[in-house]
Amino acid sequence: MTITIKAKGRSPIVDHSFTVLLALVLSLLLTMLLIVLIGQNPLIALASLWEGAFGNAYSIGTTFNKAVPLILAGLSVAVGVKSGFFNIGAEGQICVGGLAATWAALTLPGWLALPGAIVAGALAGGVWMLVPAFLKIKRGVSEVITTLLMNYVGLYLLSYFVHGPLREPAAAGTISLPQSPAIPEYARLPLLLPGASRLHGGIILALVLVAVVWLIMQRTTWGYRLRMVGLNPNCTSYLGLNTKAIILSGMLLSGALAGLAGASEILGAQYRLRDAFLPNYGYDAIAVALLAQSNPLAVLFSATFFASLRSGAGMLQRTVGLSSSLVFIIQAIPIIFIACAAGKELLKYFLPAKKGKVIKNEPTADI
Amino acid sequence: MTKPILEMKQITKSFGSLIANDQVDLTVQPGEIHGLLGENGAGKTTLMNILYGLYRQEAGEIYIDGNPVQICSPKEAISLGIGMVHQHFMLVHNLTVTENVILGQAKKGQLFINRQEAAAQIKAKAEEYGVELDPWAKIEDLTVGLRQRVEIFKALFRGARLLILDEPTAVLTPPEVEQLFQLLTNFVRQGNSVICITHKLHEIKTICDKVTILRGGRLVGTYVTNEVDADELAVLMVGEKAVTPVKSRKSGNNKVFLKVENLTTELDEGDSPLNQLSLEVYEGEILGVAGVDGNGQTNLAHCLAGLKQPKDGKMWWAGKEMNGLSAKVLAEQGLAYIPADRHGTATAMGMSLAENLICRRFSLAPFSCKGFLSPKAIEHYVQAKIKDFEIKTPSPLVRLAALSGGNQQKVVLAREIDGEPRLIIAHQPTRGLDIGSTNYVHRVLMEAAQKGASIILLSTELEELFAICDRIAVLYRGQVMGILPAQETYLREVGLMMAGRVEPKGVDDHHH
C-alpha cells in the first residue's frame, strides 16, 4: 500500500496553492500581452491597476466595499461545495436579499430597521433556496440547474419591484427613475472612515461571518454533518443520520449568506434598490470560492483579489485608455485561469462516483 | 491438430503483496466454450483483464493463433479479435440497439452513419445465431437479458472471435439463460470461442466443453467437463484447505440472541432478494454466512442494520423485536455494522481519521457540548483508539484516504466495536486486506465474541469462515441452504450448497 502514499506526493494545500499561483502568474502574463498588443505599456497599466485598487484610502475603501458582497456570496458557494451541492444561484439570492432588505429598511421603524433589514435579506436568500432544495431532496433534480434558473426569476422579480411597487414616487410633472426611494439614514450601515473613504460597516459583517462560517463548519456538530454529507452522503445514511435534512439545512445556510450579500450592498453602499444592482457578483462568487478551495478564511483573500480587479480596472480605463470591453476581458482572464486550475474540483460534481484515488491501487476481492 | 485460438502461458500478476495470478496457463481451442471456474478472489477476473489489455502481466506470454502478442489496451485486444462482456453493461440507455452497436465504429473520413444498413446487418446476424434482437429498440426498454445480448453483438460487430463473458448468467432469468446458451453454441459452431467466467457448476456442465479451475491465484488444472462430475468440480474449486482452527476461545452458550424468521425483501438491483430467510445466532457465537457474492448478503446485512425494511418476516434480538428500528437507534442499542464497501459507505475518505472515528457518537458527550465539538475530548479518545487498535498514522488529523486499506479498516473496527456491542454484522471485513490486517480483524472479532457479542460474518472466503466461525450458514438466492458446524469435514458440503446443489433445509440447531 506504499504506492498510494507515494502517489499522493505533496500535501493537497501546497498543491493547490501552487496551482493557483501558477494560474495567477499566467493570467497576469496574458493580460500584459494583451495590453502590449493594443500598443500600451503593460507596466504602466499594471501600476494603474494597483493604484486604482490600493492607491489611497478612498480606493482601498472602494475595493473593500466591492469585496463585501463577494465575500458573503463566496461563503455561500463555499458552504455549498463543502456540503456537497453547487450553488450557482447566488446571483438570484443576492437580488431577493437586496429586495427584502430594502423593503424592511423602508418599512420597519427606527432602531429595528437596520437589524431587521439584515435579517430580512438573509431570510429572503434562504427562502429563495427552498425551491431548489425541495426539488433536489424530493425529486432528485440537480441543484445546478434549479439554482441557475431561479436566478432569472430573482432578477425579474427585482425588476418588477423597482418598476412597480417599490418605485420611488415621482415628483409632480416628472417621471421617476426605476429605483426605490433612498432608505432612511438610520437603516444604513455606518461609514467606517467618513470623509476619507466610502468603506462601510458591511466589511465588519463580512469578517464576522467569515469567522462564524469557519466556526460552524469546523467546530460544530452541524458543520460536521454538513461536511460528512458533502464528502459521502452514503456514509451519513449508513450512520442513520437524516441526510436530506442535513442537505436542506446546508442549502438554507448557503442561500442566507448570498441574501446577506445583497442586503449589505443596499444598506451600506447603494441605499437604493435598482435593477441588477450587483451584476454578475453571484457568478464571480463561484470563482471566489473555487480560488479559495471553499475555505472560509481563504474566501476573504480571494474575494479581495477579485474586488481589487473590479476597482482597479476603472483606473486602468482612465489612465491607459483601455476600452471598457477590454477591461471586462482583463477581469475575466484570471477567472478563466482559476477555473481551469480548479477544474478538478468542479468535475467532481459531474462525475457519478466520489471515490478516492486509493481504490485503484488496492487489490479487491474481485480479482 | 488445429492451432489454439488462445494460449496464455505462465501468467503472473501481483498487486502489492497479493499474488493474483501465479504462473497460470490457459489454452482455448477454436469452436470451444471454455469455463473459467474459481471462488471469489481466485484470480479469474485478473487473468481476463490481462487478456483484454486492462492489466499488464509481470511474467508470461500470450499467443493468439500461435503468434506471440503484446496486449497493452482493450483496443489492441479488440483488433486481435477478443471481445469482453463485463458484468456491468456499458450501453447508452437512450440510444437504440443499432446506435449502441455501431458506436465508435465509423470508418476514417466517414461523415454520416448508415443506420438502415447497420440495422439490417444486426438483424441478419441475430437470425444467423437463432436469437431475436430488434435493432430499433431503445436500450432503456430492454430487459437485462436483451441488454446483455446487445453487449455481445457489440463485441461481434467489432470482429470478436474470442468472447469473454464475466458471470454472464448472474443477472439472467432461466429462459434468458437458455437463449444465451443457444447464442453461444451457434457462435462457437462457426469456429469461434468463448471463455465463460463463472462459479456456477451446473452451467459449466451444461455448456462448457472444457473448464479451467483457479484457486488462490494458481492453476488447479484444465478438465474436459464430460469427464468430471459437479461434485468433483466443487471440491477442486474449494480445495482441500488446511484449515487451522484458531478457535481457542469457548464457543457461545445456548442462549439464542438473534432470531430471524422468514425474512423476505423486495426485488432490487444488484443483490438477490431474501426469500423466507430464517436463522438464529447464539450469544457469544460467530455465525458465518457463506455464499457467492450477490446471493442476498447485502440485503440481509441491511435488514439487520435497520437500513432496509423487509417486506415480510420478523427479527428479534434479546427477545425484543428489531423490525422498524432505525439504523441510528439500533447502533445506539449495541449494533455494530461493518459494511462491505469501506470506501463508499463505511467512511468519508476525505475527512480526517479522527472525524471518521467519532462519526457514530460525535453528537454525544464528551465529543460535543451544546452543538459544539470538543477537540480536546475527541483527540484524547482518538489517541487512545489509535493505540488500542494499532492504527499506523502520522497524525489523527490526516485524511483517511491517505492511510492503507488495513489501517482504514482498523478505523472502522475501532469505531464500530466500541462500547461492547451486542450484535456485530461484519460484511467482507477483510476484503482487500493483507494477511497481517486480516489476522488482526479476525482477532478483534473473536475477542468481541469472547466478551459475549453475537457476530454474523458474511464472507465469500471459505478459509476465513472456517477459521473463526462456530457455525456456517450457506446463503443461496436469498435463502439459507443449510447451517453446518465450521469443521473441515463439512467443507465439501458447504462448497456444494454455495453452488445451490443441495435442497434448502431448515435451520439446523442440533449443534448446541
JSON list of C-alpha atoms in Angstrom, two decimals, chain B residues 74-211:
[
{"chain": "B", "resi": 74, "resn": "PRO", "atom": "CA", "xyz": [-8.57, -3.07, -24.88]},
{"chain": "B", "resi": 75, "resn": "LYS", "atom": "CA", "xyz": [-8.24, -1.50, -28.32]},
{"chain": "B", "resi": 76, "resn": "GLU", "atom": "CA", "xyz": [-5.42, -3.87, -29.17]},
{"chain": "B", "resi": 77, "resn": "ALA", "atom": "CA", "xyz": [-7.36, -6.77, -27.71]},
{"chain": "B", "resi": 78, "resn": "ILE", "atom": "CA", "xyz": [-10.32, -5.91, -29.92]},
{"chain": "B", "resi": 79, "resn": "SER", "atom": "CA", "xyz": [-8.11, -5.69, -33.00]},
{"chain": "B", "resi": 80, "resn": "LEU", "atom": "CA", "xyz": [-6.90, -9.21, -32.18]},
{"chain": "B", "resi": 81, "resn": "GLY", "atom": "CA", "xyz": [-10.48, -10.45, -32.17]},
{"chain": "B", "resi": 82, "resn": "ILE", "atom": "CA", "xyz": [-11.02, -10.54, -28.43]},
{"chain": "B", "resi": 83, "resn": "GLY", "atom": "CA", "xyz": [-14.33, -9.25, -27.11]},
{"chain": "B", "resi": 84, "resn": "MET", "atom": "CA", "xyz": [-15.35, -8.88, -23.49]},
{"chain": "B", "resi": 85, "resn": "VAL", "atom": "CA", "xyz": [-18.78, -8.56, -21.94]},
{"chain": "B", "resi": 86, "resn": "HIS", "atom": "CA", "xyz": [-18.49, -7.18, -18.46]},
{"chain": "B", "resi": 87, "resn": "GLN", "atom": "CA", "xyz": [-20.85, -7.90, -15.63]},
{"chain": "B", "resi": 88, "resn": "HIS", "atom": "CA", "xyz": [-21.90, -4.27, -15.66]},
{"chain": "B", "resi": 89, "resn": "PHE", "atom": "CA", "xyz": [-23.05, -3.34, -19.12]},
{"chain": "B", "resi": 90, "resn": "MET", "atom": "CA", "xyz": [-21.66, -0.31, -20.87]},
{"chain": "B", "resi": 91, "resn": "LEU", "atom": "CA", "xyz": [-24.54, 0.87, -23.00]},
{"chain": "B", "resi": 92, "resn": "VAL", "atom": "CA", "xyz": [-26.05, 4.25, -23.77]},
{"chain": "B", "resi": 93, "resn": "HIS", "atom": "CA", "xyz": [-29.58, 3.88, -22.46]},
{"chain": "B", "resi": 94, "resn": "ASN", "atom": "CA", "xyz": [-31.38, 6.40, -24.59]},
{"chain": "B", "resi": 95, "resn": "LEU", "atom": "CA", "xyz": [-29.91, 5.19, -27.86]},
{"chain": "B", "resi": 96, "resn": "THR", "atom": "CA", "xyz": [-31.17, 2.32, -29.96]},
{"chain": "B", "resi": 97, "resn": "VAL", "atom": "CA", "xyz": [-29.63, -1.12, -30.23]},
{"chain": "B", "resi": 98, "resn": "THR", "atom": "CA", "xyz": [-28.15, -0.23, -33.62]},
{"chain": "B", "resi": 99, "resn": "GLU", "atom": "CA", "xyz": [-26.67, 3.01, -32.41]},
{"chain": "B", "resi": 100, "resn": "ASN", "atom": "CA", "xyz": [-25.06, 1.24, -29.47]},
{"chain": "B", "resi": 101, "resn": "VAL", "atom": "CA", "xyz": [-23.64, -1.48, -31.63]},
{"chain": "B", "resi": 102, "resn": "ILE", "atom": "CA", "xyz": [-22.07, 0.90, -34.17]},
{"chain": "B", "resi": 103, "resn": "LEU", "atom": "CA", "xyz": [-20.98, 3.47, -31.61]},
{"chain": "B", "resi": 104, "resn": "GLY", "atom": "CA", "xyz": [-17.36, 4.43, -32.26]},
{"chain": "B", "resi": 105, "resn": "GLN", "atom": "CA", "xyz": [-17.27, 2.20, -35.34]},
{"chain": "B", "resi": 106, "resn": "ALA", "atom": "CA", "xyz": [-17.27, 4.84, -38.05]},
{"chain": "B", "resi": 107, "resn": "LYS", "atom": "CA", "xyz": [-14.51, 4.49, -40.63]},
{"chain": "B", "resi": 108, "resn": "LYS", "atom": "CA", "xyz": [-12.00, 7.27, -41.10]},
{"chain": "B", "resi": 109, "resn": "GLY", "atom": "CA", "xyz": [-13.38, 10.07, -43.19]},
{"chain": "B", "resi": 110, "resn": "GLN", "atom": "CA", "xyz": [-16.92, 8.79, -42.91]},
{"chain": "B", "resi": 111, "resn": "LEU", "atom": "CA", "xyz": [-19.27, 11.64, -42.14]},
{"chain": "B", "resi": 112, "resn": "PHE", "atom": "CA", "xyz": [-22.65, 10.02, -41.99]},
{"chain": "B", "resi": 113, "resn": "ILE", "atom": "CA", "xyz": [-23.81, 6.81, -40.41]},
{"chain": "B", "resi": 114, "resn": "ASN", "atom": "CA", "xyz": [-25.96, 4.44, -42.35]},
{"chain": "B", "resi": 115, "resn": "ARG", "atom": "CA", "xyz": [-28.29, 3.24, -39.64]},
{"chain": "B", "resi": 116, "resn": "GLN", "atom": "CA", "xyz": [-30.51, 1.29, -42.02]},
{"chain": "B", "resi": 117, "resn": "GLU", "atom": "CA", "xyz": [-27.64, -0.78, -43.30]},
{"chain": "B", "resi": 118, "resn": "ALA", "atom": "CA", "xyz": [-26.27, -1.42, -39.82]},
{"chain": "B", "resi": 119, "resn": "ALA", "atom": "CA", "xyz": [-29.70, -2.38, -38.53]},
{"chain": "B", "resi": 120, "resn": "ALA", "atom": "CA", "xyz": [-30.13, -4.83, -41.39]},
{"chain": "B", "resi": 121, "resn": "GLN", "atom": "CA", "xyz": [-26.77, -6.38, -40.59]},
{"chain": "B", "resi": 122, "resn": "ILE", "atom": "CA", "xyz": [-27.69, -6.74, -36.93]},
{"chain": "B", "resi": 123, "resn": "LYS", "atom": "CA", "xyz": [-30.95, -8.37, -37.84]},
{"chain": "B", "resi": 124, "resn": "ALA", "atom": "CA", "xyz": [-29.23, -10.76, -40.21]},
{"chain": "B", "resi": 125, "resn": "LYS", "atom": "CA", "xyz": [-26.62, -11.69, -37.64]},
{"chain": "B", "resi": 126, "resn": "ALA", "atom": "CA", "xyz": [-29.26, -12.25, -34.98]},
{"chain": "B", "resi": 127, "resn": "GLU", "atom": "CA", "xyz": [-31.12, -14.61, -37.30]},
{"chain": "B", "resi": 128, "resn": "GLU", "atom": "CA", "xyz": [-27.91, -16.38, -38.12]},
{"chain": "B", "resi": 129, "resn": "TYR", "atom": "CA", "xyz": [-27.39, -17.11, -34.44]},
{"chain": "B", "resi": 130, "resn": "GLY", "atom": "CA", "xyz": [-31.01, -18.02, -33.87]},
{"chain": "B", "resi": 131, "resn": "VAL", "atom": "CA", "xyz": [-31.91, -15.22, -31.46]},
{"chain": "B", "resi": 132, "resn": "GLU", "atom": "CA", "xyz": [-34.18, -12.22, -31.62]},
{"chain": "B", "resi": 133, "resn": "LEU", "atom": "CA", "xyz": [-32.97, -8.67, -31.40]},
{"chain": "B", "resi": 134, "resn": "ASP", "atom": "CA", "xyz": [-34.91, -5.61, -32.52]},
{"chain": "B", "resi": 135, "resn": "PRO", "atom": "CA", "xyz": [-32.30, -3.21, -33.94]},
{"chain": "B", "resi": 136, "resn": "TRP", "atom": "CA", "xyz": [-34.58, -0.22, -33.41]},
{"chain": "B", "resi": 137, "resn": "ALA", "atom": "CA", "xyz": [-35.45, -0.82, -29.76]},
{"chain": "B", "resi": 138, "resn": "LYS", "atom": "CA", "xyz": [-34.09, 1.60, -27.21]},
{"chain": "B", "resi": 139, "resn": "ILE", "atom": "CA", "xyz": [-31.81, 0.12, -24.58]},
{"chain": "B", "resi": 140, "resn": "GLU", "atom": "CA", "xyz": [-33.88, 1.53, -21.72]},
{"chain": "B", "resi": 141, "resn": "ASP", "atom": "CA", "xyz": [-36.87, -0.51, -22.91]},
{"chain": "B", "resi": 142, "resn": "LEU", "atom": "CA", "xyz": [-34.97, -3.80, -22.99]},
{"chain": "B", "resi": 143, "resn": "THR", "atom": "CA", "xyz": [-34.74, -6.48, -20.32]},
{"chain": "B", "resi": 144, "resn": "VAL", "atom": "CA", "xyz": [-31.42, -7.26, -18.72]},
{"chain": "B", "resi": 145, "resn": "GLY", "atom": "CA", "xyz": [-31.10, -10.36, -20.87]},
{"chain": "B", "resi": 146, "resn": "LEU", "atom": "CA", "xyz": [-31.56, -8.39, -24.08]},
{"chain": "B", "resi": 147, "resn": "ARG", "atom": "CA", "xyz": [-29.14, -5.72, -22.94]},
{"chain": "B", "resi": 148, "resn": "GLN", "atom": "CA", "xyz": [-26.56, -8.43, -22.47]},
{"chain": "B", "resi": 149, "resn": "ARG", "atom": "CA", "xyz": [-27.33, -9.62, -25.98]},
{"chain": "B", "resi": 150, "resn": "VAL", "atom": "CA", "xyz": [-26.62, -6.12, -27.27]},
{"chain": "B", "resi": 151, "resn": "GLU", "atom": "CA", "xyz": [-23.28, -6.20, -25.45]},
{"chain": "B", "resi": 152, "resn": "ILE", "atom": "CA", "xyz": [-22.46, -9.47, -27.14]},
{"chain": "B", "resi": 153, "resn": "PHE", "atom": "CA", "xyz": [-23.42, -8.06, -30.53]},
{"chain": "B", "resi": 154, "resn": "LYS", "atom": "CA", "xyz": [-21.26, -5.04, -29.87]},
{"chain": "B", "resi": 155, "resn": "ALA", "atom": "CA", "xyz": [-18.32, -7.39, -29.47]},
{"chain": "B", "resi": 156, "resn": "LEU", "atom": "CA", "xyz": [-19.31, -9.42, -32.53]},
{"chain": "B", "resi": 157, "resn": "PHE", "atom": "CA", "xyz": [-19.51, -6.32, -34.73]},
{"chain": "B", "resi": 158, "resn": "ARG", "atom": "CA", "xyz": [-16.03, -5.39, -33.62]},
{"chain": "B", "resi": 159, "resn": "GLY", "atom": "CA", "xyz": [-14.88, -8.69, -35.07]},
{"chain": "B", "resi": 160, "resn": "ALA", "atom": "CA", "xyz": [-14.64, -10.79, -31.92]},
{"chain": "B", "resi": 161, "resn": "ARG", "atom": "CA", "xyz": [-13.66, -14.40, -32.45]},
{"chain": "B", "resi": 162, "resn": "LEU", "atom": "CA", "xyz": [-12.96, -15.00, -28.80]},
{"chain": "B", "resi": 163, "resn": "LEU", "atom": "CA", "xyz": [-15.66, -13.77, -26.49]},
{"chain": "B", "resi": 164, "resn": "ILE", "atom": "CA", "xyz": [-15.05, -13.35, -22.77]},
{"chain": "B", "resi": 165, "resn": "LEU", "atom": "CA", "xyz": [-18.15, -13.34, -20.60]},
{"chain": "B", "resi": 166, "resn": "ASP", "atom": "CA", "xyz": [-17.86, -12.36, -16.95]},
{"chain": "B", "resi": 167, "resn": "GLU", "atom": "CA", "xyz": [-20.53, -14.13, -14.89]},
{"chain": "B", "resi": 168, "resn": "PRO", "atom": "CA", "xyz": [-22.98, -13.89, -17.77]},
{"chain": "B", "resi": 169, "resn": "THR", "atom": "CA", "xyz": [-25.87, -15.64, -16.07]},
{"chain": "B", "resi": 170, "resn": "ALA", "atom": "CA", "xyz": [-25.69, -13.82, -12.75]},
{"chain": "B", "resi": 171, "resn": "VAL", "atom": "CA", "xyz": [-28.40, -11.38, -13.81]},
{"chain": "B", "resi": 172, "resn": "LEU", "atom": "CA", "xyz": [-30.49, -13.59, -16.07]},
{"chain": "B", "resi": 173, "resn": "THR", "atom": "CA", "xyz": [-33.75, -15.47, -15.63]},
{"chain": "B", "resi": 174, "resn": "PRO", "atom": "CA", "xyz": [-33.73, -19.18, -16.56]},
{"chain": "B", "resi": 175, "resn": "PRO", "atom": "CA", "xyz": [-35.31, -18.70, -20.03]},
{"chain": "B", "resi": 176, "resn": "GLU", "atom": "CA", "xyz": [-32.82, -15.92, -20.74]},
{"chain": "B", "resi": 177, "resn": "VAL", "atom": "CA", "xyz": [-30.00, -18.23, -19.71]},
{"chain": "B", "resi": 178, "resn": "GLU", "atom": "CA", "xyz": [-31.24, -20.80, -22.20]},
{"chain": "B", "resi": 179, "resn": "GLN", "atom": "CA", "xyz": [-31.30, -18.25, -25.02]},
{"chain": "B", "resi": 180, "resn": "LEU", "atom": "CA", "xyz": [-27.82, -17.07, -24.11]},
{"chain": "B", "resi": 181, "resn": "PHE", "atom": "CA", "xyz": [-26.56, -20.61, -24.26]},
{"chain": "B", "resi": 182, "resn": "GLN", "atom": "CA", "xyz": [-28.12, -21.09, -27.67]},
{"chain": "B", "resi": 183, "resn": "LEU", "atom": "CA", "xyz": [-26.46, -17.93, -28.94]},
{"chain": "B", "resi": 184, "resn": "LEU", "atom": "CA", "xyz": [-23.10, -19.04, -27.62]},
{"chain": "B", "resi": 185, "resn": "THR", "atom": "CA", "xyz": [-23.44, -22.53, -29.07]},
{"chain": "B", "resi": 186, "resn": "ASN", "atom": "CA", "xyz": [-24.23, -21.10, -32.51]},
{"chain": "B", "resi": 187, "resn": "PHE", "atom": "CA", "xyz": [-21.34, -18.67, -32.17]},
{"chain": "B", "resi": 188, "resn": "VAL", "atom": "CA", "xyz": [-18.73, -21.33, -31.50]},
{"chain": "B", "resi": 189, "resn": "ARG", "atom": "CA", "xyz": [-20.11, -23.62, -34.18]},
{"chain": "B", "resi": 190, "resn": "GLN", "atom": "CA", "xyz": [-18.52, -21.23, -36.69]},
{"chain": "B", "resi": 191, "resn": "GLY", "atom": "CA", "xyz": [-15.09, -21.80, -35.25]},
{"chain": "B", "resi": 192, "resn": "ASN", "atom": "CA", "xyz": [-15.20, -19.01, -32.69]},
{"chain": "B", "resi": 193, "resn": "SER", "atom": "CA", "xyz": [-14.51, -19.50, -28.99]},
{"chain": "B", "resi": 194, "resn": "VAL", "atom": "CA", "xyz": [-15.96, -18.36, -25.70]},
{"chain": "B", "resi": 195, "resn": "ILE", "atom": "CA", "xyz": [-14.42, -18.02, -22.27]},
{"chain": "B", "resi": 196, "resn": "CYS", "atom": "CA", "xyz": [-17.07, -18.01, -19.59]},
{"chain": "B", "resi": 197, "resn": "ILE", "atom": "CA", "xyz": [-16.14, -16.86, -16.08]},
{"chain": "B", "resi": 198, "resn": "THR", "atom": "CA", "xyz": [-18.45, -18.44, -13.57]},
{"chain": "B", "resi": 199, "resn": "HIS", "atom": "CA", "xyz": [-18.78, -20.19, -10.29]},
{"chain": "B", "resi": 200, "resn": "LYS", "atom": "CA", "xyz": [-21.97, -21.98, -11.15]},
{"chain": "B", "resi": 201, "resn": "LEU", "atom": "CA", "xyz": [-21.17, -25.65, -11.55]},
{"chain": "B", "resi": 202, "resn": "HIS", "atom": "CA", "xyz": [-24.27, -26.75, -13.39]},
{"chain": "B", "resi": 203, "resn": "GLU", "atom": "CA", "xyz": [-23.65, -24.15, -16.10]},
{"chain": "B", "resi": 204, "resn": "ILE", "atom": "CA", "xyz": [-20.18, -25.46, -16.63]},
{"chain": "B", "resi": 205, "resn": "LYS", "atom": "CA", "xyz": [-21.64, -28.91, -17.00]},
{"chain": "B", "resi": 206, "resn": "THR", "atom": "CA", "xyz": [-24.33, -27.67, -19.40]},
{"chain": "B", "resi": 207, "resn": "ILE", "atom": "CA", "xyz": [-22.42, -25.63, -21.93]},
{"chain": "B", "resi": 208, "resn": "CYS", "atom": "CA", "xyz": [-18.68, -25.76, -21.39]},
{"chain": "B", "resi": 209, "resn": "ASP", "atom": "CA", "xyz": [-16.53, -28.18, -23.31]},
{"chain": "B", "resi": 210, "resn": "LYS", "atom": "CA", "xyz": [-13.60, -27.67, -21.03]},
{"chain": "B", "resi": 211, "resn": "VAL", "atom": "CA", "xyz": [-13.07, -25.98, -17.73]}
]
